[in-house]
Amino acid sequence: MPSLQDPPAARSGPLLFALCFAGVVAGAVPAVVVPVLPDIAAELQVSTDTANWAVTAGLLTSAVTVPVFGRIADLRTGRGVLVCCLAVLTLGAVLSALASSFPLFLLGRALQGTAGAVFPLAVTVLYREVGGDRLTSAVALVSGTLAVGGGLGPVAAGLLDRVCPGYRVLFWGCAAVAAGAVLLVVLFVPRRTVVDHGGRVDVTGAAVLGTGLVLVMLPLSQGGSWGWTSPVVPAAAVAAAVVLAVFVRVERGRRDPLLALDLLRRRPIVVANVLSALVGAVMYLAVLTLTRLVRGRPESAGYGFGASALTASVVYLLPMTIAAMIAAPIGGRSVVRFGARFTLVAAGVAGVGGFGVLTVAHDRPYQVVAASFAIGVMVSLGYAAIPSLLARFVPASRIGMANSANALTRWIGGAAASSFVAAVLAAFTTNGGPPREGAIVLLSGSGVAVALTVVLLARFGLPAPPTRGLVPAVARVAGRRCRR
């Protein structure tokens, strides 16, 4: 029986292509809805605040399904679970394209929330099919595709909306690419014997954890609409704390817990999850801040370029996507040669540079483009490095669970960043006008702080591999050249 410690031979090229394509789809689907929210609100006759639930629904589904799918993948074949996940995503996109009412559309978006589980499932597949240093670089490359998809989604939505106005064509496109991902996984991911590590899925724990995570995500994603001073926000926070405390107590007594809390409490795992949340926050912070900045009109806001939604996507957000595409394979090689800690420090430095430029100089288009590019490098390198940290400290039989927990922290970081941006913009807005320039400076400065935290946490919070790092790598290269 094949095991994770001794992966069977597989055609790594087609396999990696299939999983990278699935990663791009998983990164793009949650973000594509943002540019077309006004179209959805108008056609389905709901308010803008109500239309924002199209984003929230997917976040809630991801919070519930990611840990469950991750645990199932540890117990069964990752290929079958991945196909199921992508098939549900496809069905959800079709339903959103056909929906004649907002509740049906929302149900479709909720089904699309299974995109959150694609990456941890893809990593589980890689651990069963690829070995050696090829595994490290493969996981890093697939991780980087999440950043590519996250940047590509809004850009593609903006372009498609210009060619074919309306949101329905967009979701037919999502259904088509998701179906393509299903086909690629079926064709190129080998069918393996079920991996039996023993155990079962903790259904009770899944229900309790899902409830707690929904209570966390709801105020983070809807706090701006409800009002941060609304009593619903602290009530949800208290309820979340109580439910999650119950989950911890229940899981401690389980032989087969949904999340191995003793494992997740280890310092390197905690640091890896915090880093994941910070990188996830950077992605949303950058996209929302850049969009607000470039769409501002100088005559009324005192900043910006008066860019349309399409121009904002193609001119100012596309460089972030291009940077992510370039940095993803570089990140894989960097993790193999220099180690994850070095790669994360480099990611944080790129982020400090990008947000630093945006903080002090954002009155010329080339400055914003350069900042966007640097931030894309940070996100892609960060996504590439973090899974290899988990691989060092997590048993093979728990890799799906660990990556699922890590994916959850990334979603929570992104939701927190979105709420923070909304709160800052609201605080700097008076009399219904555009937010003052101080909001852009504060948000960009916050990005500098987050990126700097990544640098410090990676440098001082993670143990360095004894044979990795810049100096040993240079020494190895020099030694090989001397021997020649």
XYZ file of C-alpha atoms in Angstrom:
484
model
C 0.000 0.000 0.000
C 1.473 3.399 -0.887
C 2.201 5.688 2.015
C 3.088 9.323 2.410
C 6.598 8.437 3.511
C 7.253 6.467 0.351
C 5.274 8.095 -2.455
C 4.624 6.076 -5.578
C 5.988 7.214 -8.884
C 3.672 9.571 -10.746
C 3.817 11.725 -13.828
C 4.725 14.831 -11.896
C 4.373 17.269 -14.825
C 0.683 16.667 -15.658
C -0.097 16.127 -11.965
C 1.421 19.460 -11.017
C -0.352 21.228 -13.886
C -3.725 19.840 -12.747
C -3.181 20.878 -9.128
C -1.857 24.329 -10.082
C -4.918 24.900 -12.279
C -7.154 23.857 -9.376
C -5.228 26.269 -7.124
C -5.778 29.189 -9.506
C -9.505 28.382 -9.619
C -9.652 28.157 -5.815
C -7.918 31.522 -5.465
C -10.017 33.277 -8.107
C -13.584 32.139 -7.321
C -13.947 33.879 -3.923
C -12.748 37.214 -5.359
C -14.545 37.357 -8.728
C -17.801 38.518 -7.193
C -16.431 41.816 -5.823
C -16.435 43.860 -9.080
C -19.982 42.785 -9.983
C -21.707 43.326 -6.621
C -23.564 46.425 -7.942
C -24.867 44.384 -10.908
C -26.059 41.631 -8.570
C -27.813 44.119 -6.296
C -29.552 45.804 -9.258
C -30.698 42.670 -11.090
C -31.839 40.711 -8.025
C -33.365 43.834 -6.443
C -31.516 43.875 -3.136
C -29.544 46.578 -1.346
C -25.768 46.870 -1.623
C -25.363 45.742 1.985
C -27.454 42.654 1.265
C -25.446 41.927 -1.882
C -22.279 41.812 0.258
C -23.552 38.500 1.601
C -22.375 37.063 -1.726
C -18.864 37.361 -0.265
C -19.794 36.334 3.262
C -21.627 33.152 2.224
C -18.492 31.653 0.692
C -16.391 32.569 3.738
C -18.849 30.849 6.070
C -18.939 27.680 3.963
C -15.147 27.573 3.831
C -14.950 27.906 7.604
C -17.228 24.891 8.040
C -15.996 22.612 5.246
C -12.224 23.138 5.197
C -11.416 21.206 8.413
C -13.857 18.425 7.492
C -12.449 17.920 3.997
C -8.915 18.057 5.364
C -9.619 15.311 7.874
C -11.377 13.157 5.273
C -8.369 13.520 2.977
C -6.089 12.236 5.764
C -8.289 9.157 6.090
C -9.183 8.520 2.455
C -7.707 9.281 -0.967
C -7.124 12.986 -1.523
C -8.053 12.628 -5.205
C -11.641 11.610 -4.551
C -12.223 14.364 -1.993
C -10.663 16.942 -4.320
C -12.919 15.893 -7.204
C -15.956 16.126 -4.912
C -14.918 19.576 -3.695
C -14.403 20.947 -7.229
C -17.653 19.371 -8.431
C -19.603 21.132 -5.664
C -17.864 24.384 -6.611
C -18.946 23.872 -10.244
C -22.527 23.199 -9.195
C -22.533 26.360 -7.074
C -21.320 28.503 -9.989
C -24.044 27.085 -12.256
C -26.682 27.787 -9.612
C -25.484 31.398 -9.205
C -25.578 31.881 -12.979
C -29.159 30.566 -13.231
C -30.621 32.004 -10.013
C -33.697 34.173 -10.414
C -33.752 35.231 -6.751
C -31.113 36.343 -4.290
C -31.574 33.386 -1.890
C -30.849 30.930 -4.721
C -27.885 33.015 -5.823
C -26.630 33.023 -2.236
C -26.954 29.252 -2.038
C -24.781 28.994 -5.135
C -22.162 31.252 -3.561
C -22.256 29.159 -0.396
C -21.524 26.022 -2.435
C -18.613 27.865 -4.079
C -17.129 28.257 -0.602
C -15.747 24.731 -0.964
C -12.966 26.452 -2.953
C -11.331 27.069 0.419
C -10.613 23.350 0.796
C -8.936 22.902 -2.598
C -5.448 23.906 -1.506
C -5.115 21.656 1.582
C -6.504 18.782 -0.488
C -4.003 19.480 -3.291
C -1.157 19.420 -0.755
C -2.360 16.075 0.580
C -2.314 14.685 -2.957
C 1.225 15.967 -3.502
C 2.458 14.282 -0.336
C 1.157 10.977 -1.647
C 2.477 11.332 -5.176
C 5.738 13.304 -5.059
C 8.886 12.783 -3.013
C 12.187 14.425 -2.077
C 13.043 18.036 -2.904
C 10.544 17.831 -5.763
C 7.825 17.695 -3.110
C 8.979 20.925 -1.436
C 9.140 22.855 -4.714
C 5.836 21.352 -5.926
C 3.981 22.341 -2.754
C 5.491 25.831 -2.942
C 4.436 26.222 -6.578
C 0.851 25.090 -5.946
C 0.712 27.407 -2.924
C 1.795 30.338 -5.063
C -1.074 29.735 -7.475
C -3.485 30.849 -4.726
C -1.982 34.331 -4.962
C -2.169 34.179 -8.748
C -5.848 33.240 -8.615
C -6.632 35.848 -5.962
C -5.225 38.599 -8.181
C -6.502 37.171 -11.447
C -10.125 36.828 -10.282
C -11.029 40.545 -10.030
C -9.052 41.345 -13.193
C -10.873 38.684 -15.207
C -14.207 39.801 -13.763
C -13.549 43.413 -14.753
C -12.539 42.468 -18.295
C -15.460 40.090 -18.775
C -17.937 42.627 -17.415
C -16.736 45.143 -19.998
C -17.153 42.660 -22.878
C -20.379 41.005 -21.617
C -22.057 43.219 -18.997
C -23.888 41.417 -16.221
C -22.815 38.905 -13.622
C -24.348 35.737 -15.123
C -21.723 35.339 -17.844
C -19.059 35.625 -15.160
C -20.462 32.701 -13.196
C -20.861 30.596 -16.316
C -17.169 31.246 -16.824
C -16.457 30.158 -13.227
C -18.452 26.968 -13.820
C -16.476 26.246 -17.000
C -13.036 26.642 -15.408
C -14.094 24.681 -12.316
C -15.369 21.860 -14.545
C -12.039 22.004 -16.380
C -10.268 21.595 -13.030
C -12.403 18.536 -12.275
C -11.476 17.011 -15.635
C -7.750 17.672 -15.136
C -7.791 16.102 -11.669
C -9.615 13.033 -12.971
C -7.185 12.653 -15.869
C -3.860 13.396 -14.200
C -4.143 12.631 -10.492
C -3.619 8.876 -10.076
C -6.285 6.764 -8.470
C -4.689 5.175 -5.408
C -5.682 2.619 -2.865
C -7.372 4.170 0.159
C -4.793 5.242 2.724
C -5.915 3.808 6.040
C -4.324 5.573 8.992
C -7.196 4.510 11.198
C -9.815 6.747 12.738
C -12.919 8.492 11.540
C -14.292 11.976 11.009
C -15.453 13.577 14.246
C -18.917 14.728 13.185
C -19.780 16.247 16.565
C -16.523 18.171 16.653
C -17.116 19.364 13.091
C -20.546 20.718 14.014
C -19.248 22.536 17.098
C -16.190 23.936 15.298
C -18.278 25.014 12.310
C -20.665 26.894 14.597
C -17.804 28.627 16.368
C -16.083 29.631 13.137
C -19.326 30.978 11.665
C -19.688 33.138 14.785
C -16.144 34.403 14.219
C -16.540 35.091 10.496
C -19.973 36.747 10.656
C -18.941 39.885 12.569
C -15.636 40.088 10.698
C -17.381 40.096 7.329
C -20.591 41.960 8.219
C -19.454 44.283 11.015
C -19.266 47.206 8.614
C -22.888 46.718 7.553
C -24.179 46.097 11.067
C -22.102 48.872 12.601
C -19.151 48.093 14.878
C -21.003 49.595 17.836
C -23.990 47.313 17.269
C -24.602 44.922 20.201
C -24.673 42.037 17.713
C -20.883 42.268 17.192
C -19.759 41.729 20.815
C -22.552 39.186 21.303
C -21.238 37.138 18.381
C -17.671 37.428 19.723
C -18.703 36.152 23.160
C -20.741 33.329 21.640
C -17.790 32.353 19.425
C -15.452 32.244 22.426
C -17.886 30.012 24.348
C -18.496 27.614 21.443
C -14.799 27.320 20.585
C -13.992 26.680 24.261
C -16.548 23.853 24.187
C -14.882 22.517 21.039
C -11.466 22.463 22.729
C -12.906 20.617 25.714
C -14.720 18.087 23.527
C -11.713 17.443 21.281
C -9.377 16.737 24.200
C -11.391 13.661 25.043
C -11.526 12.237 21.502
C -9.357 9.410 20.201
C -9.779 10.749 16.646
C -10.128 14.534 16.970
C -11.021 16.688 14.010
C -8.049 18.942 14.864
C -5.109 17.562 16.822
C -4.866 20.405 19.331
C -1.697 19.077 20.964
C -0.033 19.242 17.558
C -1.410 22.668 16.649
C -0.144 24.099 19.951
C 3.493 23.473 19.030
C 5.375 26.722 18.592
C 6.435 26.292 14.931
C 2.848 25.390 13.959
C 1.437 28.360 15.851
C 3.952 30.661 14.161
C 3.164 29.179 10.733
C -0.558 29.764 11.260
C -0.015 33.336 12.443
C 2.161 33.971 9.375
C -0.587 32.540 7.170
C -3.134 34.906 8.720
C -0.785 37.867 8.178
C -0.115 36.995 4.520
C -3.849 36.474 3.951
C -4.494 39.882 5.511
C -1.897 41.501 3.230
C -3.666 40.209 0.114
C -7.025 41.759 1.007
C -5.475 44.898 2.486
C -3.533 45.522 -0.721
C -6.385 44.889 -3.158
C -8.907 47.021 -1.259
C -6.471 49.875 -0.559
C -5.151 49.999 -4.127
C -8.680 49.983 -5.552
C -9.819 52.802 -3.251
C -6.697 54.826 -4.047
C -6.725 54.652 -7.844
C -10.484 55.145 -8.148
C -10.344 58.352 -6.121
C -10.864 61.565 -8.083
C -8.245 64.262 -7.395
C -10.777 67.082 -7.696
C -12.993 65.694 -4.917
C -10.789 63.346 -2.864
C -7.420 65.050 -3.290
C -5.792 61.814 -4.399
C -6.153 59.065 -6.985
C -6.415 58.926 -10.758
C -10.171 58.642 -11.322
C -9.688 55.136 -12.718
C -12.667 53.074 -13.823
C -13.221 49.589 -12.380
C -11.680 48.073 -15.514
C -8.634 50.364 -15.435
C -8.141 49.711 -11.726
C -8.120 45.967 -12.381
C -5.985 45.872 -15.527
C -3.483 48.659 -14.870
C -3.039 48.622 -11.104
C -4.048 45.162 -9.842
C -2.759 43.073 -12.755
C 0.896 43.824 -11.833
C 0.249 42.096 -8.508
C -0.961 39.012 -10.371
C 1.998 39.070 -12.770
C 4.374 39.362 -9.814
C 2.692 36.393 -8.143
C 3.062 34.313 -11.310
C 6.768 35.155 -11.533
C 7.438 34.673 -7.826
C 5.609 31.335 -7.420
C 8.268 29.129 -9.088
C 11.055 31.282 -7.643
C 9.551 30.745 -4.207
C 9.624 26.989 -4.733
C 13.302 27.029 -5.616
C 14.067 29.410 -2.757
C 12.407 27.128 -0.223
C 14.431 24.152 -1.481
C 17.762 25.988 -1.554
C 17.549 28.531 1.265
C 14.714 27.250 3.442
C 11.262 28.505 4.357
C 12.504 30.974 6.972
C 14.739 32.821 4.506
C 11.934 32.875 1.908
C 9.458 34.320 4.410
C 11.914 37.018 5.466
C 12.398 37.914 1.793
C 8.602 38.006 1.366
C 8.221 40.365 4.293
C 10.970 42.662 3.003
C 9.194 42.881 -0.369
C 5.970 43.752 1.439
C 7.648 46.441 3.545
C 9.021 47.972 0.346
C 5.701 47.831 -1.503
C 3.549 49.262 1.281
C 6.309 51.719 2.180
C 6.217 53.198 -1.319
C 2.425 53.346 -1.163
C 2.569 55.156 2.195
C 4.894 57.979 1.190
C 4.439 58.228 -2.593
C 1.168 57.438 -4.357
C 0.568 60.440 -6.605
C 2.070 58.904 -9.771
C 0.800 55.786 -11.539
C 4.254 54.169 -11.740
C 4.589 54.392 -7.939
C 1.349 52.502 -7.420
C 2.258 49.905 -10.063
C 5.646 49.315 -8.416
C 4.001 48.932 -5.013
C 1.439 46.505 -6.441
C 4.208 44.390 -7.982
C 6.218 44.233 -4.748
C 3.169 43.249 -2.708
C 2.369 40.501 -5.219
C 5.885 39.130 -4.693
C 5.326 39.105 -0.932
C 2.030 37.255 -1.096
C 3.292 34.649 -3.549
C 6.534 33.962 -1.634
C 4.603 33.779 1.619
C 2.105 31.285 0.258
C 4.988 29.254 -1.183
C 6.987 29.014 2.049
C 4.411 28.339 4.750
C 3.373 24.768 3.743
C 6.970 23.571 3.953
C 7.043 24.711 7.584
C 4.083 22.472 8.314
C 5.764 19.568 6.534
C 8.755 19.774 8.890
C 6.726 19.555 12.077
C 3.558 17.620 11.188
C 3.306 13.816 10.854
C 2.429 12.620 7.358
C -0.865 11.182 8.572
C -1.997 14.658 9.729
C -0.814 16.809 6.844
C -4.348 17.379 5.515
C -5.566 18.470 8.944
C -2.613 20.817 9.454
C -2.993 22.481 6.065
C -6.732 22.845 6.609
C -6.162 24.637 9.906
C -3.596 26.825 8.171
C -6.062 27.624 5.379
C -8.629 28.649 7.992
C -6.224 31.135 9.552
C -5.608 32.607 6.096
C -9.358 33.094 5.556
C -9.734 34.671 9.004
C -6.801 37.010 8.342
C -8.357 38.077 5.041
C -11.767 38.680 6.619
C -10.208 40.692 9.454
C -8.282 42.822 6.954
C -11.443 43.500 4.931
C -13.265 44.655 8.055
C -10.323 46.816 9.092
C -10.264 48.529 5.688
C -14.013 49.182 5.846
C -13.728 50.629 9.360
C -10.828 52.931 8.426
C -12.551 54.200 5.278
C -15.720 54.885 7.273
C -13.763 56.740 9.968
C -12.151 59.017 7.372
C -15.416 59.762 5.531
C -17.555 62.776 6.360
C -20.836 64.024 4.905
C -21.054 61.174 2.397
C -17.955 62.281 0.493
C -14.916 60.201 -0.452
C -12.548 59.077 2.337
C -9.767 61.532 3.105
C -6.206 60.776 2.004
C -5.281 59.971 5.584
C -7.183 56.693 5.172
C -4.852 55.601 2.353
C -1.790 56.555 4.399
C -3.068 54.711 7.480
C -3.969 51.570 5.517
C -0.630 51.550 3.698
C 1.234 52.116 6.960
C -0.692 49.222 8.467
C 0.517 47.102 5.560
C 4.107 48.089 6.404
C 3.505 47.022 10.010
C 2.039 43.662 8.957
C 4.884 42.953 6.521
C 7.485 43.925 9.129
C 5.799 41.569 11.590
C 6.207 38.786 9.033
C 9.939 39.546 8.806
C 10.450 39.548 12.573
C 8.249 36.534 13.238
C 9.932 34.474 10.525
C 13.433 35.515 11.575
C 13.091 35.096 15.327
C 10.051 32.864 15.764
C 11.060 29.952 13.531
C 13.924 27.490 14.002
C 16.433 27.507 11.174
C 17.216 24.177 9.442
C 20.836 23.294 10.207
C 21.751 22.824 6.541
C 19.635 25.589 5.052
C 20.069 29.319 4.705
C 21.889 31.714 2.441
C 25.486 31.095 3.620
C 25.349 27.255 3.427
C 23.674 27.464 0.016
C 26.399 29.781 -1.329
C 29.035 27.479 0.134
C 27.488 24.445 -1.587
C 27.407 26.219 -4.934
C 31.008 27.411 -4.541
C 32.112 23.917 -3.566
C 30.541 22.382 -6.657
C 32.263 24.936 -8.883
C 35.631 24.301 -7.225
C 35.291 20.567 -7.779
C 34.677 21.211 -11.463
